[in-house]
Coordinates of C-alpha atoms and ligand atoms in Angstrom, one line a residue:
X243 CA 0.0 0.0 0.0
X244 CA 1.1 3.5 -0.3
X245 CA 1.2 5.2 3.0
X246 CA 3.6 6.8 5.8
X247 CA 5.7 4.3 8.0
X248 CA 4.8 3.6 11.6
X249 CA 6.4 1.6 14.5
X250 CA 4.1 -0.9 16.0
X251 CA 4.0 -3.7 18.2
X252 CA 2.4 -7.3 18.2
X253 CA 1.9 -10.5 20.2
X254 CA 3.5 -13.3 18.3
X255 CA 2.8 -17.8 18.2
X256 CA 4.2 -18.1 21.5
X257 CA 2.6 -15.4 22.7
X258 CA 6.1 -13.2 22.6
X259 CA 6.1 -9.5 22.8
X260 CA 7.0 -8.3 19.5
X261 CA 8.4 -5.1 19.3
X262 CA 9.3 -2.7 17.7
X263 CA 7.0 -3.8 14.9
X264 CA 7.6 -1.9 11.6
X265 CA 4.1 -1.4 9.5
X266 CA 2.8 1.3 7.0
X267 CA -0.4 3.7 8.0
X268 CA -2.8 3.8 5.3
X269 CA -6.2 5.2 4.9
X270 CA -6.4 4.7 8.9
X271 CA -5.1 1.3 8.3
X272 CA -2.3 0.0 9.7
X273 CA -0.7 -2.7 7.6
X274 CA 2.5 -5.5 7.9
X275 CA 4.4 -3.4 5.3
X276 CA 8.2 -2.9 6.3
X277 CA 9.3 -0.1 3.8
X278 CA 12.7 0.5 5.8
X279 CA 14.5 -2.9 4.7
X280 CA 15.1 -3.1 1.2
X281 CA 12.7 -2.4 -1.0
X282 CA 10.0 -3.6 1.2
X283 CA 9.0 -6.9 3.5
X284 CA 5.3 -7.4 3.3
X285 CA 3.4 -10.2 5.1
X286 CA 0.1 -11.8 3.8
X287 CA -2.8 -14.0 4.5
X288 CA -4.1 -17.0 3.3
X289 CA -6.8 -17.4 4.9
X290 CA -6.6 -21.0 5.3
X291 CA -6.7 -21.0 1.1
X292 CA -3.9 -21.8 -1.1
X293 CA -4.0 -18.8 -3.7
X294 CA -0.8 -16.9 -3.3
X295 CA 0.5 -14.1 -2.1
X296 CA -3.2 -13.8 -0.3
X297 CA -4.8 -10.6 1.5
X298 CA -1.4 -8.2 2.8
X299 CA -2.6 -8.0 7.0
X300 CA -4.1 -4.7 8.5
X301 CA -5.4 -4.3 12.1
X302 CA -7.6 -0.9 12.7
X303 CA -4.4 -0.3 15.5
X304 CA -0.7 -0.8 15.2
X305 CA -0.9 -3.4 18.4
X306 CA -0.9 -6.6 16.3
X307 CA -2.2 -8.5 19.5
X308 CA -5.8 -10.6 18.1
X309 CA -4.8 -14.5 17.5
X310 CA -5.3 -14.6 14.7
X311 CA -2.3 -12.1 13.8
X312 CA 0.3 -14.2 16.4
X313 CA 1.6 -15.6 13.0
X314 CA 1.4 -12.9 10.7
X315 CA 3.6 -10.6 13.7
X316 CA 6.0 -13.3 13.4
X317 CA 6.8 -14.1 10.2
X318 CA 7.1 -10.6 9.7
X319 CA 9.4 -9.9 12.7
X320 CA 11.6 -12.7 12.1
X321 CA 12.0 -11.9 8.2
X322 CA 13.1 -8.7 9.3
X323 CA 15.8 -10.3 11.8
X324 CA 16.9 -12.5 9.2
X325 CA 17.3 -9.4 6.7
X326 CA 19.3 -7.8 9.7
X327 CA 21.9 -10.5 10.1
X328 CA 22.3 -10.6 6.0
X329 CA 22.6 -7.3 6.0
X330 CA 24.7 -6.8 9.3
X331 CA 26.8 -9.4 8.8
X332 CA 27.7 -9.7 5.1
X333 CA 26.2 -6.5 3.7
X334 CA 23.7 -8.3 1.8
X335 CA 20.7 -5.9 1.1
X336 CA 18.1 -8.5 1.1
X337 CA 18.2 -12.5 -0.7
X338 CA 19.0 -11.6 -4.2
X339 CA 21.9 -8.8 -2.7
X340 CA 19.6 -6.3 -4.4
X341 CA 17.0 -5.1 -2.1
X342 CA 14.5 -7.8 -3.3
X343 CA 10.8 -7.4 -1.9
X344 CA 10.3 -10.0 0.6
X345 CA 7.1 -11.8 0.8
X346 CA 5.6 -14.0 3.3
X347 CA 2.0 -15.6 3.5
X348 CA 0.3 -17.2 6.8
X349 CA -2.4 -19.3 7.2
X350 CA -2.0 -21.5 4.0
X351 CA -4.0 -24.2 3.5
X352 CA -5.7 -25.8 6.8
X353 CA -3.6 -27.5 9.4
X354 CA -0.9 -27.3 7.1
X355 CA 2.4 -29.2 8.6
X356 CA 5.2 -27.3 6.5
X357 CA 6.6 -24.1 5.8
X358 CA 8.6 -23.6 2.0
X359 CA 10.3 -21.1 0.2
X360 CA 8.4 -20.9 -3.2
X361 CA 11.1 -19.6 -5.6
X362 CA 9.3 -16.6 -5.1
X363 CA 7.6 -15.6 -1.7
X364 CA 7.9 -17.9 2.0
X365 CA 5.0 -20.1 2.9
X366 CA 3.7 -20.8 6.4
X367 CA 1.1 -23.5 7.6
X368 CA -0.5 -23.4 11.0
X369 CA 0.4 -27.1 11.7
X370 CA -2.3 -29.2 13.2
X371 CA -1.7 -28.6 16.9
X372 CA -0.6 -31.3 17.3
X373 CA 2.7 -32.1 15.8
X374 CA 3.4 -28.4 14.7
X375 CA 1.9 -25.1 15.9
X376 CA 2.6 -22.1 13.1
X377 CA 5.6 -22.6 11.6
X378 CA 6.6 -18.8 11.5
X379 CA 6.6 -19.2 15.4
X380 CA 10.1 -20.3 14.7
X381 CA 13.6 -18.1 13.6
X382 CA 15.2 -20.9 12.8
X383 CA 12.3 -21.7 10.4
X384 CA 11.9 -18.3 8.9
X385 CA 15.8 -18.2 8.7
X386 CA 16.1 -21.5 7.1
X387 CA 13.5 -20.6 4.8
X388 CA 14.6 -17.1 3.5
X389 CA 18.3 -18.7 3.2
X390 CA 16.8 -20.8 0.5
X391 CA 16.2 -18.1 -1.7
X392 CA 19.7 -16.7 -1.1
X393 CA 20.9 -20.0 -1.8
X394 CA 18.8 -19.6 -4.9
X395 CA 20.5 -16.5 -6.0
X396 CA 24.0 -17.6 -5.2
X397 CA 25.4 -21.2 -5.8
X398 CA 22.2 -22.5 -7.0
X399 CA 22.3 -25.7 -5.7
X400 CA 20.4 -28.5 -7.3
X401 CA 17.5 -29.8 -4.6
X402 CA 18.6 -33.1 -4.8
X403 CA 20.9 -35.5 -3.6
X404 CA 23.7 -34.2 -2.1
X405 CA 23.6 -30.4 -4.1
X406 CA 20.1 -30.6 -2.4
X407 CA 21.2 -31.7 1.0
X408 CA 24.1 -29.2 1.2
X409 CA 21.5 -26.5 0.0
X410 CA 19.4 -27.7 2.7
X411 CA 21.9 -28.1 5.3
X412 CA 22.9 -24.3 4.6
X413 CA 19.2 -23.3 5.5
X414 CA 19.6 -25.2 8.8
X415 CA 22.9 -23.5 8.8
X416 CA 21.8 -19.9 8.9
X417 CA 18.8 -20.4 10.9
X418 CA 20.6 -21.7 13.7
X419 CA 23.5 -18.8 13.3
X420 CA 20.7 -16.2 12.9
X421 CA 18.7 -17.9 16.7
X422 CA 22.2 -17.2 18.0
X423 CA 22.9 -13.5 17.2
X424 CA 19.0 -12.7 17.9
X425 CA 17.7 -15.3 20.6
X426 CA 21.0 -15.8 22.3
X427 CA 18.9 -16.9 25.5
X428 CA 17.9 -19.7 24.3
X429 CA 19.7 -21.0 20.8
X430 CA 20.6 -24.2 20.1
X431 CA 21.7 -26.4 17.3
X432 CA 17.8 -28.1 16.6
X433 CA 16.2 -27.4 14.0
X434 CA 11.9 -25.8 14.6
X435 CA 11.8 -26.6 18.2
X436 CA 10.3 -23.6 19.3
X437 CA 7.0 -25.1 17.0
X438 CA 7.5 -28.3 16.4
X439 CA 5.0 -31.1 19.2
X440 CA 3.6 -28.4 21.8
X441 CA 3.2 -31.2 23.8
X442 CA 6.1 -32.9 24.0
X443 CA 9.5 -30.9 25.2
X444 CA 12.8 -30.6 23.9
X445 CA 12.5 -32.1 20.5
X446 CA 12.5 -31.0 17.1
X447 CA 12.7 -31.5 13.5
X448 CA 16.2 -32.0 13.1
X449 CA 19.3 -32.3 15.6
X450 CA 22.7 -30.7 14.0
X451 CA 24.1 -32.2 16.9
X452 CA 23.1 -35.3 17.0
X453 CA 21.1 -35.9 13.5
X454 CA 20.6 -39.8 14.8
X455 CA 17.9 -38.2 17.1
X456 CA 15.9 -37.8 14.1
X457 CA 17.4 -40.5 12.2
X458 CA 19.0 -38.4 10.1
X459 CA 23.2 -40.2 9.3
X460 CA 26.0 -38.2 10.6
X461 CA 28.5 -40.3 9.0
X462 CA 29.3 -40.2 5.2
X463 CA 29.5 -43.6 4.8
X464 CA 26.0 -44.0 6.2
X465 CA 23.8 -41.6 3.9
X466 CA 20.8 -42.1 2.2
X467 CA 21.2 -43.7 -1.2
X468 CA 17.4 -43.9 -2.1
X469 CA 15.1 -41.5 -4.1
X470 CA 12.4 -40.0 -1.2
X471 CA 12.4 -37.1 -0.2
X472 CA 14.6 -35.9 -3.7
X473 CA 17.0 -38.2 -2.4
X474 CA 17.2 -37.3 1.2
X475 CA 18.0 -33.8 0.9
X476 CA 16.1 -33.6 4.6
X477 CA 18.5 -36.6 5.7
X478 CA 21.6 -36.0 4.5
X479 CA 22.0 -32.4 5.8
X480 CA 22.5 -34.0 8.8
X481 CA 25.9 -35.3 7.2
X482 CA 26.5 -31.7 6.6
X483 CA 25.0 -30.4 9.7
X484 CA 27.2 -32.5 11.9
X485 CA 29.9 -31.5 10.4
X486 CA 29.0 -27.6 10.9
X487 CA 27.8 -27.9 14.1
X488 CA 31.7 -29.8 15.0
X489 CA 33.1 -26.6 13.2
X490 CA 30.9 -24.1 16.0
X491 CA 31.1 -26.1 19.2
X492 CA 33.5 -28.6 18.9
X493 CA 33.9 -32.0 19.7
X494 CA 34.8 -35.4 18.9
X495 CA 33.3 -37.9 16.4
X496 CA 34.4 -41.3 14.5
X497 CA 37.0 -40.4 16.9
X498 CA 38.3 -37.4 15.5
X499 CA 38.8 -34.3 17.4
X500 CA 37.4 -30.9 16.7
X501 CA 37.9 -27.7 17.5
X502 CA 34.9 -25.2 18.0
X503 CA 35.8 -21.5 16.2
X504 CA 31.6 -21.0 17.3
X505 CA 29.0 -19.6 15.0
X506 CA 30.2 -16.4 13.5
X507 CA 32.9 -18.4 11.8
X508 CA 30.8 -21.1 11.0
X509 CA 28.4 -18.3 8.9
X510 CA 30.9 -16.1 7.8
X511 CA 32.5 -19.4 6.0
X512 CA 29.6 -21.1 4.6
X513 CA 28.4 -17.8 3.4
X514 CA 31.3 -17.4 1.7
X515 CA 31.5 -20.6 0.1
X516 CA 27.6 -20.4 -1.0
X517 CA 28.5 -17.0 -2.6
X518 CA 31.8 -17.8 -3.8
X519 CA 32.6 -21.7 -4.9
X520 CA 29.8 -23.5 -4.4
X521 CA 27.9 -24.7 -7.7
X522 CA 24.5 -25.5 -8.8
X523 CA 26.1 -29.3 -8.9
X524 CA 28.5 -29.3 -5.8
X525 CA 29.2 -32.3 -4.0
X526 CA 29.9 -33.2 -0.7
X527 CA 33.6 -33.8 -1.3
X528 CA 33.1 -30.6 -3.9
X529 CA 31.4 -28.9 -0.5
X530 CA 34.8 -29.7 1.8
X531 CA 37.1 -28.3 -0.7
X532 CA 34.8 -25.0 -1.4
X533 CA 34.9 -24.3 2.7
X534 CA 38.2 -25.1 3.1
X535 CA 39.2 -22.5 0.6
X536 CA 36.7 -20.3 2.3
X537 CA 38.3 -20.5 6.0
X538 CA 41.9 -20.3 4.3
X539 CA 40.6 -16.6 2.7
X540 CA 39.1 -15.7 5.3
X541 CA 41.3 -16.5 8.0
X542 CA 44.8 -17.8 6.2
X543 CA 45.4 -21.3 5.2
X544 CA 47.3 -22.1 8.4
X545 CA 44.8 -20.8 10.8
X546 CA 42.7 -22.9 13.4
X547 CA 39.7 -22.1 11.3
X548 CA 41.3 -23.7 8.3
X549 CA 42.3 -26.8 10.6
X550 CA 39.0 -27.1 12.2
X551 CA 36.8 -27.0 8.8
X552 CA 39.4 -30.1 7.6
X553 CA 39.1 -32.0 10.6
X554 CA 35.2 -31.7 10.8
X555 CA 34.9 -33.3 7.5
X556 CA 37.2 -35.7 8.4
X557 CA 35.2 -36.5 11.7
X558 CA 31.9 -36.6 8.9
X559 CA 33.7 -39.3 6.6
X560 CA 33.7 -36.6 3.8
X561 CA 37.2 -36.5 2.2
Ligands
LIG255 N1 10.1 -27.0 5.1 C1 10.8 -27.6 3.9 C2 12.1 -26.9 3.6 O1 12.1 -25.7 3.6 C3 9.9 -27.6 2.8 C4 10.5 -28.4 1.7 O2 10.6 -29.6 1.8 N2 11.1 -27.8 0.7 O3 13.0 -27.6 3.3
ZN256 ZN1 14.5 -26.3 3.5
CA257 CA1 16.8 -23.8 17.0
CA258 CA1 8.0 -30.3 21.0

């Protein structure tokens, strides 16, 4: 809409405090228009259909508090956070590095248990209560889905086998580096906790961890060679995630020791290698060379960095 920019507040899944909330006042309107990030992030409703992009979200005040808003206020808070740490961290102005508009839609579909990136817009579902409340309830979620479209933009990866695990172990990547630079209180290295089984605690979608939790491998030589799931892209980023998650905290695995550099390195080099070396066809093996290069730029080819990026992908079985 055209209008004048305001600074509201909301009330968000988990019933969070959202604030400040940045909307555009419109024909004594107040809509979930951001016009101070890029060209724009604007947040949509489905209304429980499936037409895309849906209704853009308005509330008669600028305190985005009624239910039915809780996923709107967050989808749109959180796509601004992860625009922050793009644009913080890298100077990327928005995915495409070019200010692109970004879009997100709530309430698709009906008890809708999934949240995409459509090549175009994000997607969010309100789960079924049961084994996911709405998706946009979580950063990591709305990170790992906006780093798709980056992804997109940059190496392109393939969204299958391993091209499509590493693209979406790079997701799970920056949503776990962006829950640690803006919900530092309580980050981990699991993947949708925060809306994932209300009611059952600490589990999730995925473990970067410990991927067995979800039986995801964590070992190279024990990947998915099938054809679900575009050939495991959702299992074998735990390969991947492992071996990131060794490169931030540390530890020891197929008894080779690592040593944690923590999360800042762990972006800046997989964001350098997605944006840099990475291909539309990388492989894992392709994937160890292209960070290994990135840690030695970033950080010299001697450095602990360097050291630690080799030895996690040792640790992995990726050679
Ligand atoms: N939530 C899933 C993802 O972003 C949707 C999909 O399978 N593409 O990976
Ligand atoms: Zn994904
Ligand atoms: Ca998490
Ligand atoms: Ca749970």
């Amino acid at each position: 809409v055209t209008g004048s920019n305001a600074v509201g507040s909301g009330t968000g899944v988990l019933n969070n405090a959202v604030s400040p909330l940045n909307t555009t006042l419109a024909s004594g309107s107040y809509y979930l228009q951001d016009n101070t990030r890029g060209n724009g992030i604007f947040t949509y409703n489905a209304n429980n259909r499936t037409s895309l992009p849906g209704t853009l979200v308005s509330n008669t005040t600028n305190a985005f508090t009624a239910t039915t808003n809780k996923a709107a206020v967050d989808a749109h808070y959180y796509a601004g956070k992860t625009y922050d740490y793009y644009k913080s961290t890298f100077n990327r102005n928005s995915y495409n590095g070019s200010g692109a508009i970004i879009k997100s839609t709530v309430h698709y579909s009906s008890n809708y248990n999934n949240a995409f990136w459509n090549g175009s817009q994000m997607v969010y579902g309100d789960g079924d209560g049961t084994t996911f409340i709405p998706l946009s309830g979580g950063l990591d979620v709305v990170a790992h889905e906006l780093t798709h479209a980056v992804t997109s933009t940059e190496s392109n990866l393939i969204y299958q086998n391993e091209s499509g695990a590493l693209n979406e172990a790079i997701s799970d990547i920056f949503g776990t580096v962006v829950e640690f630079k803006y919900q530092a209180d309580k980050a981990d290295y699991l993947i949708g906790e925060d809306i994932y089984t209300p009611n059952t605690s600490g589990d999730a979608l995925r473990s970067m961890a410990n991927p067995a939790l979800n039986g995801d491998p964590d070992y190279y030589g024990n990947r998915y060679t099938g054809t679900g799931d575009n050939g495991g892209v959702h299992t074998n980023s735990g390969i991947i995630n492992k071996a990131a998650y060794l490169i931030a905290a540390g530890g020891t695995h197929h008894s080779v020791s690592v040593t944690g550099i923590g999360v800042d390195k762990l972006g800046a080099i997989f964001y350098r290698a997605n944006t840099v070396y990475l291909t539309s066809s990388s492989t894992f093996s392709q994937a160890r060379a292209a960070l290994v290069q990135s840690a030695s730029d970033l950080y010299g080819s001697t450095s602990a960095a360097t050291t630690t990026v080799k030895n996690a992908f040792t640790a992995v079985g990726v050679n």
